[in-house]
CSV table of C-alpha atoms in Angstrom, one decimal:
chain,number,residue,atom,x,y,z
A,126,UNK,CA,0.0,0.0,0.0
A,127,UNK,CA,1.1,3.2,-1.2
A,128,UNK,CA,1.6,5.4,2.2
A,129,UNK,CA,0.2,9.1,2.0
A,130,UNK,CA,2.1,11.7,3.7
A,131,UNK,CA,0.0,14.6,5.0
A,132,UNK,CA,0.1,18.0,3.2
A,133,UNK,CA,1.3,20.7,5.3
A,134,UNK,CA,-1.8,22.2,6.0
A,135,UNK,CA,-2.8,18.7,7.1
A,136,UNK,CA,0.7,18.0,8.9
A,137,UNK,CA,0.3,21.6,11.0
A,138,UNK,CA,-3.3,22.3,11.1
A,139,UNK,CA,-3.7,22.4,14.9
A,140,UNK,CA,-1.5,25.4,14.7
A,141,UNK,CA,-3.3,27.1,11.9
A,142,UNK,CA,-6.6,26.6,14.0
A,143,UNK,CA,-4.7,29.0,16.9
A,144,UNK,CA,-2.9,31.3,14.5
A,145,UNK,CA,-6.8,31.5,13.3
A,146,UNK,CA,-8.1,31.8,16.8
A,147,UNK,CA,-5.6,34.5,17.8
A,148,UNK,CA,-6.3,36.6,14.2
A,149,UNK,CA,-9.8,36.5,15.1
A,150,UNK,CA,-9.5,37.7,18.2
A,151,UNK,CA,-7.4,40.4,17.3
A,152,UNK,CA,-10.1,41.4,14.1
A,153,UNK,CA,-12.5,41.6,16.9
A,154,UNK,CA,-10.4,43.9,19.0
A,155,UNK,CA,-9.4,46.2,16.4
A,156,UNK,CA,-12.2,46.2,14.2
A,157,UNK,CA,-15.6,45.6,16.6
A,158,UNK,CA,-17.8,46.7,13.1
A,159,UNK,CA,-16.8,43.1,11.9
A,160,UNK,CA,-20.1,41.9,14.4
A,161,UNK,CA,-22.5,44.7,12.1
A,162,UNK,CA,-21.2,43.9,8.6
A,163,UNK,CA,-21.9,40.4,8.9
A,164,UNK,CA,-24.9,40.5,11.1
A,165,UNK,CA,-26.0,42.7,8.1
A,166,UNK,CA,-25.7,39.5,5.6
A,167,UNK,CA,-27.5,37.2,7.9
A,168,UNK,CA,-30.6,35.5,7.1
A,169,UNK,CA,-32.0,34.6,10.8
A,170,UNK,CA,-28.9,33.2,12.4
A,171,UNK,CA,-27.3,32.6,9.3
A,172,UNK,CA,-24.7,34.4,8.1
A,173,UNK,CA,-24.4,34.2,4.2
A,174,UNK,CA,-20.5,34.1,4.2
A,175,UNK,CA,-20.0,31.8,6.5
A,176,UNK,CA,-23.0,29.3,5.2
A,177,UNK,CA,-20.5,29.5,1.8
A,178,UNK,CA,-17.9,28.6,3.6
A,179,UNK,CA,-19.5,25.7,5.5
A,180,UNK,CA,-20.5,24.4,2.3
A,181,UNK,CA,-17.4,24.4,0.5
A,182,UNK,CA,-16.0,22.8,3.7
A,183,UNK,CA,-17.7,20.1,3.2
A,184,UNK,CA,-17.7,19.7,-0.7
A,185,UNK,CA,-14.3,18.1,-1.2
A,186,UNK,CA,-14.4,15.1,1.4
A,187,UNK,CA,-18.2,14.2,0.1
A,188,UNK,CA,-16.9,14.3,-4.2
A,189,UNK,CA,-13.8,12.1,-2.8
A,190,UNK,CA,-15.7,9.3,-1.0
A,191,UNK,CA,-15.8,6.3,-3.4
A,192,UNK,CA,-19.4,5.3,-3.1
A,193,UNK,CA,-18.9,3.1,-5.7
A,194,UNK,CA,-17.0,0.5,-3.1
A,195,UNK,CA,-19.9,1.0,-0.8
A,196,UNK,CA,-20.6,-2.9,-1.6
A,197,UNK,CA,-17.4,-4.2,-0.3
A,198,UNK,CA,-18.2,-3.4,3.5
A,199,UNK,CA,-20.8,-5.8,3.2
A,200,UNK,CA,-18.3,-9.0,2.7
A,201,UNK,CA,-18.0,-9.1,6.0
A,202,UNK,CA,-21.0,-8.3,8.6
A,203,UNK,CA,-18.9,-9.5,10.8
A,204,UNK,CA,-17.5,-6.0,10.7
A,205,UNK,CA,-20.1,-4.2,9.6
A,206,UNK,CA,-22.0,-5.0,12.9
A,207,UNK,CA,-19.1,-3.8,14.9
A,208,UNK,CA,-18.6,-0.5,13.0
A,209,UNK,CA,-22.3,0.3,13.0
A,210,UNK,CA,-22.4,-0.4,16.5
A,211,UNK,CA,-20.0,1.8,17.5
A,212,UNK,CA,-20.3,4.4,14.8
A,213,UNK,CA,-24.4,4.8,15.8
A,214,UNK,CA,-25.4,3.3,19.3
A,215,UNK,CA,-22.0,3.2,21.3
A,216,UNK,CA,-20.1,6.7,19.9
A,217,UNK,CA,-22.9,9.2,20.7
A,218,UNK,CA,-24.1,7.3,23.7
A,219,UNK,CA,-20.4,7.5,25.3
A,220,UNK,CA,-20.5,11.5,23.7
A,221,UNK,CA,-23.7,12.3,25.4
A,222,UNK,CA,-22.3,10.8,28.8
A,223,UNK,CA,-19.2,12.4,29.1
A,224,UNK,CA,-21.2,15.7,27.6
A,225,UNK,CA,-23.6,15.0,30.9
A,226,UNK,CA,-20.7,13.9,33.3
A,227,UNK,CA,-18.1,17.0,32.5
A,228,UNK,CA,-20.2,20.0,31.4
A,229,UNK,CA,-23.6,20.1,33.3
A,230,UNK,CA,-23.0,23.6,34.5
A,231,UNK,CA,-22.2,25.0,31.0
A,232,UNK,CA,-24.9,23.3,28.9
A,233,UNK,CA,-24.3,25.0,26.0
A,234,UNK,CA,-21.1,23.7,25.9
A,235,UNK,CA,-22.7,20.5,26.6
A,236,UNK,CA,-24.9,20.4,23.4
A,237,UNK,CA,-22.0,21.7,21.2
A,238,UNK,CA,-20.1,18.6,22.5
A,239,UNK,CA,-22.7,16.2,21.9
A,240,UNK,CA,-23.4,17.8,18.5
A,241,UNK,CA,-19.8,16.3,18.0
A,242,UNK,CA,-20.2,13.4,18.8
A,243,UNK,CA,-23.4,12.6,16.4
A,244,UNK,CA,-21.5,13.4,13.5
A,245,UNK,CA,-19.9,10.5,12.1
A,246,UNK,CA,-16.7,10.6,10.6
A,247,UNK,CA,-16.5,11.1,7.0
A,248,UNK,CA,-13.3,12.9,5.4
A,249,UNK,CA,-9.9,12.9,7.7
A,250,UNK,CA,-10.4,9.5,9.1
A,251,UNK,CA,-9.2,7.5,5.3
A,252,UNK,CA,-5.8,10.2,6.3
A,253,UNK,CA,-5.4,8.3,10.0
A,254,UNK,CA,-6.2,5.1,8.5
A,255,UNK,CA,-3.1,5.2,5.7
A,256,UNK,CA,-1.0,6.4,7.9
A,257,UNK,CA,-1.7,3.6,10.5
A,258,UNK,CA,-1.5,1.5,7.4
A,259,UNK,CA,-5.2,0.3,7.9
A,260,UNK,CA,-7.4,-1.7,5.6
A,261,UNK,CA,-7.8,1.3,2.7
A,262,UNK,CA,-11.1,-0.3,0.9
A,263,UNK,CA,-12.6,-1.1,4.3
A,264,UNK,CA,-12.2,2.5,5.5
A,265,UNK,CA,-13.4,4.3,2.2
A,266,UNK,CA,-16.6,1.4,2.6
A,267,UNK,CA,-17.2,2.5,6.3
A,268,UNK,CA,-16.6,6.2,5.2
A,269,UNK,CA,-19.2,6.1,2.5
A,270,UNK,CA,-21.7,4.1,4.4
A,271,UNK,CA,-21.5,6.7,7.3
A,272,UNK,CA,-21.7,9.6,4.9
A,273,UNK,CA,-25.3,8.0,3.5
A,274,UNK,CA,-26.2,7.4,7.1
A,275,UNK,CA,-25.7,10.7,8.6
A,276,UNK,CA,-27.7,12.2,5.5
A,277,UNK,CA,-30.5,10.4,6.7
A,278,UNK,CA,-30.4,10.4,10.7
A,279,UNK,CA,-28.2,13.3,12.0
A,280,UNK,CA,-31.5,15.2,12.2
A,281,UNK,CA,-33.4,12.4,14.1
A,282,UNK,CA,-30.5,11.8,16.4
A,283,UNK,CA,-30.5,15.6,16.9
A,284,UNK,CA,-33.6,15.8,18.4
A,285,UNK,CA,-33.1,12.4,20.1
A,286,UNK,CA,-30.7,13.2,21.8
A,287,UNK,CA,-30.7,17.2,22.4
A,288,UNK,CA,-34.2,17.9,22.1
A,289,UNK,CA,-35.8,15.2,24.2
A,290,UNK,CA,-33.1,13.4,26.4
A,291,UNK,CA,-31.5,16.8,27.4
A,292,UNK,CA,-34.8,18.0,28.1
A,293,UNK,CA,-36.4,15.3,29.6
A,294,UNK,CA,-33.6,15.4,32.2
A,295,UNK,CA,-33.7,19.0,32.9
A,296,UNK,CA,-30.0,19.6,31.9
A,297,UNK,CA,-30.8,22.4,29.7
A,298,UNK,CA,-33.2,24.9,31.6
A,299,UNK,CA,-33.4,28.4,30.1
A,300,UNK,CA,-31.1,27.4,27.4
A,301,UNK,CA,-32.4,26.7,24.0
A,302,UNK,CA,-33.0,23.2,23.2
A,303,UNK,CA,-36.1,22.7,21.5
A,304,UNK,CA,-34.7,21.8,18.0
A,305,UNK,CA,-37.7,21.2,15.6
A,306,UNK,CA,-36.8,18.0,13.4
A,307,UNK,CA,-38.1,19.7,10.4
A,308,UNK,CA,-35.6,22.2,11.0
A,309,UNK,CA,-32.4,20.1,12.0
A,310,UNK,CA,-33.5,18.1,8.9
A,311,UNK,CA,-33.6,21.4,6.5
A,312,UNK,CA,-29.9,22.4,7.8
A,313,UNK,CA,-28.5,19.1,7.3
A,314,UNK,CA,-29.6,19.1,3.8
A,315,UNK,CA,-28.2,22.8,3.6
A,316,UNK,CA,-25.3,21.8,4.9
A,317,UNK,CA,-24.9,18.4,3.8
A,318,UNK,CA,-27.0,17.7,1.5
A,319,UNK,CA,-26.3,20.2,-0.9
A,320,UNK,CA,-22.3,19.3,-1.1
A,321,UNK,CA,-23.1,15.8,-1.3
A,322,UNK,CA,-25.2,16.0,-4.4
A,323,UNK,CA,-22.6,18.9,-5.5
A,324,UNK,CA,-20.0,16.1,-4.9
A,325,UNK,CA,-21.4,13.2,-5.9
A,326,UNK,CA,-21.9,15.0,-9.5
A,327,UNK,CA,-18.5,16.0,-9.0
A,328,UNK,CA,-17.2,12.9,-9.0
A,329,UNK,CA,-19.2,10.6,-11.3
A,330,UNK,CA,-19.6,13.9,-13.9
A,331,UNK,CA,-15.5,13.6,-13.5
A,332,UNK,CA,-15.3,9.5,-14.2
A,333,UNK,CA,-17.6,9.9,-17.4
A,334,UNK,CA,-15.5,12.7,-18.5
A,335,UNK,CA,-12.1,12.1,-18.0
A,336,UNK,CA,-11.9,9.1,-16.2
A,337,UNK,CA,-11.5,8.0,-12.9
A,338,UNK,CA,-7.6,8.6,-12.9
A,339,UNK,CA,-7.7,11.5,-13.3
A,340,UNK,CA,-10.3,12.8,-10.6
A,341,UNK,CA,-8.2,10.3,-8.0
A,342,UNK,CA,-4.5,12.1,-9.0
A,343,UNK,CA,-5.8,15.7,-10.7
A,344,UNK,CA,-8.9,17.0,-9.5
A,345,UNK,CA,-9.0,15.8,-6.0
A,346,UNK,CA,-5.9,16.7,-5.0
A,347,UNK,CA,-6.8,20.1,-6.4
A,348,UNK,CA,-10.5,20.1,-4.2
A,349,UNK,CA,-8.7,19.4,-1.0
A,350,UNK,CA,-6.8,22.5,0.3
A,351,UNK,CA,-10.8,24.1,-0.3
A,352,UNK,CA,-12.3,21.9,3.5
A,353,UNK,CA,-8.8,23.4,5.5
A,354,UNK,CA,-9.4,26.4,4.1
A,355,UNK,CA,-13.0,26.9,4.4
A,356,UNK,CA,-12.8,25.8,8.5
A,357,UNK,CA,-9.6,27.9,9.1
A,358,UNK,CA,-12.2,31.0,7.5
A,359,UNK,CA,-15.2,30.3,9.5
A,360,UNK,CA,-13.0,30.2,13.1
A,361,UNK,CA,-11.4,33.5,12.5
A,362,UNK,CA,-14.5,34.8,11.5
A,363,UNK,CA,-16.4,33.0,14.5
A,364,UNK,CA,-13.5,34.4,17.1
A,365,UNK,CA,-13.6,38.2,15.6
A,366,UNK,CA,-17.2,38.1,17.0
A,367,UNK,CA,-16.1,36.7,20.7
A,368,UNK,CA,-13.5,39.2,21.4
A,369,UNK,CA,-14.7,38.9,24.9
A,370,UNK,CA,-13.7,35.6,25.3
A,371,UNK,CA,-10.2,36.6,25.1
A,372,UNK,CA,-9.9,36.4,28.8
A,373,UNK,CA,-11.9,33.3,29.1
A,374,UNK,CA,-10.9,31.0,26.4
A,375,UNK,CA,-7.8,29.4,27.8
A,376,UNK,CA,-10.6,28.2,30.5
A,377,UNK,CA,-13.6,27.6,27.8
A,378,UNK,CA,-11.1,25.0,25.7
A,379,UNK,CA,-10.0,23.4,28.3
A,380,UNK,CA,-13.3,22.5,29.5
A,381,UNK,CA,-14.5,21.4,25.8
A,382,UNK,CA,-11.5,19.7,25.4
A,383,UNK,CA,-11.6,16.9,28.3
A,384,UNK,CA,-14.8,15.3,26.8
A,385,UNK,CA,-13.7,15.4,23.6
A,386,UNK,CA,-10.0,13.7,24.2
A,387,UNK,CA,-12.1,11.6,26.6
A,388,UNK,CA,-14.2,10.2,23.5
A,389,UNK,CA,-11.6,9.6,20.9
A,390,UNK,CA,-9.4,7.5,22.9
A,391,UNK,CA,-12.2,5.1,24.0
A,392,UNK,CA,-13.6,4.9,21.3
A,393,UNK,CA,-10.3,4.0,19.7
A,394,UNK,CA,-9.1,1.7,22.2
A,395,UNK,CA,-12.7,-0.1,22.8
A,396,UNK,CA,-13.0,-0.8,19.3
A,397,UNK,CA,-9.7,-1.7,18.5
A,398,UNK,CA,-9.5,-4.3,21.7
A,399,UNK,CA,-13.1,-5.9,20.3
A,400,UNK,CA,-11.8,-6.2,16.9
A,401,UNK,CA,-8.9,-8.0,18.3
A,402,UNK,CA,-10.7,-10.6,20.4
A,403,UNK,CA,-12.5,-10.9,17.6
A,404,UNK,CA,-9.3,-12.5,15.3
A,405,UNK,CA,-10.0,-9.5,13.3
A,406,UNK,CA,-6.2,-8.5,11.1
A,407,UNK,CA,-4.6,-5.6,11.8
A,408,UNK,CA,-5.2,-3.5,8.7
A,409,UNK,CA,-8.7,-4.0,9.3
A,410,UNK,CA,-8.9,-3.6,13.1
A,411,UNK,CA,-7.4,-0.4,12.7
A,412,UNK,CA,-9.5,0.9,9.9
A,413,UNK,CA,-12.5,-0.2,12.2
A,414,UNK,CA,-11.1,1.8,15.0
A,415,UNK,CA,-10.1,5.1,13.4
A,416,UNK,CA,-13.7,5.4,12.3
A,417,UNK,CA,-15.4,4.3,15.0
A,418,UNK,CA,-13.0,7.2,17.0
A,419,UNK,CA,-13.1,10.1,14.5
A,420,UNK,CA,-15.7,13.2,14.1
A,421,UNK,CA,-17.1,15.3,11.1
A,422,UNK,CA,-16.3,18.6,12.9
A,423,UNK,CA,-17.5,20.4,9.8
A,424,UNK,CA,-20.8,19.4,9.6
A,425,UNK,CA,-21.3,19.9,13.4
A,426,UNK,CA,-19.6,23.2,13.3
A,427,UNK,CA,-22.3,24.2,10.3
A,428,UNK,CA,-25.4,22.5,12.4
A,429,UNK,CA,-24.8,24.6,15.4
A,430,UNK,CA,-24.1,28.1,13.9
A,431,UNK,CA,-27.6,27.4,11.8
A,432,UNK,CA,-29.5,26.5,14.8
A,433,UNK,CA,-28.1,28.8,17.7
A,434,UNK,CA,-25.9,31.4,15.7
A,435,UNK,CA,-22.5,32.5,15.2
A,436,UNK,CA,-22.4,34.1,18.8
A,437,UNK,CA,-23.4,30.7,20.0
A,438,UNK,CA,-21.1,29.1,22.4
A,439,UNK,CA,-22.4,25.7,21.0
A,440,UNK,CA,-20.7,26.9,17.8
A,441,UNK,CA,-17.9,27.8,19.9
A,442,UNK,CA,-17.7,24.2,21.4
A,443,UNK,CA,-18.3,22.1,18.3
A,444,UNK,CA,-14.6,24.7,16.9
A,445,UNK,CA,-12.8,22.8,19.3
A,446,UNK,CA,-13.3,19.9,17.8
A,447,UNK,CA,-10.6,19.8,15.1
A,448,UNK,CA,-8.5,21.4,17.5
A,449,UNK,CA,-8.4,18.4,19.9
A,450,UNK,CA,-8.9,15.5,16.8
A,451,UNK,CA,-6.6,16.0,15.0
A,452,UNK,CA,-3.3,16.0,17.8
A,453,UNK,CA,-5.0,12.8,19.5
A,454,UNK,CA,-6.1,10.9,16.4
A,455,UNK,CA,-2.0,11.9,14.7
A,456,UNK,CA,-1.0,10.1,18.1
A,457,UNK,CA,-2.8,7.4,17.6
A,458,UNK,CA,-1.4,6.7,14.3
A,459,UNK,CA,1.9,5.7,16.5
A,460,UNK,CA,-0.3,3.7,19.0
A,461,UNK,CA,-1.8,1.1,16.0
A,462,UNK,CA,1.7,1.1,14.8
A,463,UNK,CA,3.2,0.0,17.8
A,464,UNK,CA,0.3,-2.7,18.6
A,465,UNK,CA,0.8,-4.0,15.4
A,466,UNK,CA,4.0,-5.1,16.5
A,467,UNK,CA,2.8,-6.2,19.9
A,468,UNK,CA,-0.2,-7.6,19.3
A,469,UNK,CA,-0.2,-9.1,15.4
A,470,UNK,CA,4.3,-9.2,15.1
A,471,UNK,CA,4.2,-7.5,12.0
A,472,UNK,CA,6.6,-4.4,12.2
């Protein structure tokens, strides 16, 4: 298996996230009209610019999944029953727990955080999973099944899980958690919907064109620096309108991030342990376990700025999410490695 090697906006993009953080914060500072001009192309809670930008975020990893391989994940339902298992009933259960356990007395935190964790991974995870050397077909199987999957039930788990659970506990009193289905459904179709169709044209517009060739090693590498891009955009613009969470943040991330570090590594080591027991191989174990453990940020990021708003700090809690993935799940990489050599002797 060819190995892919992470681009260096990839490679660093922890680090652009705070350099975006920092500039937004400073745009706010200097420039407090920023909050009127884009307040002024809003429809609702929806600011024009950054729906754009959400969109395009999510274009590029929805025209590169290879729905076409869809059918191979079904070979072994074995595995199928595992990922689905952890992917739908265990992740967001686990999410909404921690969510519960860690952030109770900031509960809009609490709902950006479980927002999180009911979006399935779709793009970065098929980057953990080559460089852990996992099972490619299997991932970009799991990837695409999830990406149908989320099309249809992010909405319902949305109000499953936020709209009645958090409110039939009382978790969330006088903070807004009545989330209409009808309207969690219309922005995941905004925000998902409309990039997958725009991808899956993309891509199959692409094979009849020019071949498949030449959309895998022209035209998606080109598509790809737009997702990085586009969520490096909507933080800066998202921090210039909190500049007066300068003095708070430090607190406010470290708060959001303890749930979410909490989630990716057991979900990672749960699944990988089960697959093992199992007798499942390596390259599939680990394919198994990096999407069972990873996130679509984007989409979460896009759900709660159409729902809440910009100024929301559930938007501000789902941001944090790439900010704490993508360190953890790059360290993990180094974990399959080295339990591939412990557990399965294969260095």
């Amino acid at each position: 298996m060819e190995k892919r090697e992470l681009s260096l906006i990839e490679k660093y993009l922890t680090i652009w996230i705070f350099l975006a953080i920092f500039l937004g914060i400073a745009l706010g500072y200097v420039y407090p009209e920023i909050s009127e001009i884009l307040s002024a192309m809003s429809i609702d809670t929806t600011s024009i610019p950054i729906a754009i930008g959400l969109i395009l975020m999510m274009y590029p990893p929805l025209a590169k999944v290879k729905y076409e391989e869809m059918g191979k994940v079904f070979r072994n339902l074995k595995l199928l029953g595992l990922s689905l298992t952890q992917n739908w009933i265990v992740g967001p259960i686990v999410m909404f727990l921690l969510a519960i356990a860690l952030l109770r007395d900031l509960p809009e935190f609490m709902i950006g955080v479980i927002l999180v964790g009911l979006a399935r991974c779709i793009a970065m995870v098929i980057v953990w999973n080559e460089l852990a050397e996992g099972d490619r077909e299997l991932a970009v199987g799991l990837v695409a099944f999830n990406a149908v999957f989320q099309i249809l039930f992010y909405a319902v788990y949305i109000y499953l899980f936020i709209t009645l659970a958090l409110t039939k506990l009382g978790l969330v009193e006088g903070v807004e958690a009545e989330v209409s289905i009808v309207d969690a459904a219309k922005t995941v179709f905004i925000y998902l919907g409309i990039p997958f169709i725009a991808g899956v044209v993309t891509r199959y517009t692409s094979f009849r064109l020019k071949g498949k060739d030449w959309f895998e090693n022209f035209l998606a590498p080109k598509i790809s620096p737009i997702t990085p891009t586009a969520l490096l955009f909507t933080i800066v613009v998202m921090f210039s309108l909190k500049g007066e969470y300068i003095v708070e943040l430090p607190y406010n991330v470290l708060r959001v991030a303890i749930p979410l570090a909490l989630y990716f590594l057991i979900m990672w080591f749960a699944t990988f342990f089960i697959a093992y027991k199992l007798g499942v191989d390596y390259p599939k174990t680990t394919a198994v376990s990096f999407t069972a453990a990873s996130n679509d940020f984007e989409l979460a990021i896009a759900v709660a700025i159409a729902i809440w708003g910009i100024h929301s700090d559930q938007a501000f809690a789902t941001v944090i999410g790439p900010l704490i993935e993508v360190p953890v799940l790059i360290s993990l990489v180094n974990v399959a490695l080295k339990f591939r050599e412990k557990f399965y002797g294969v260095k």
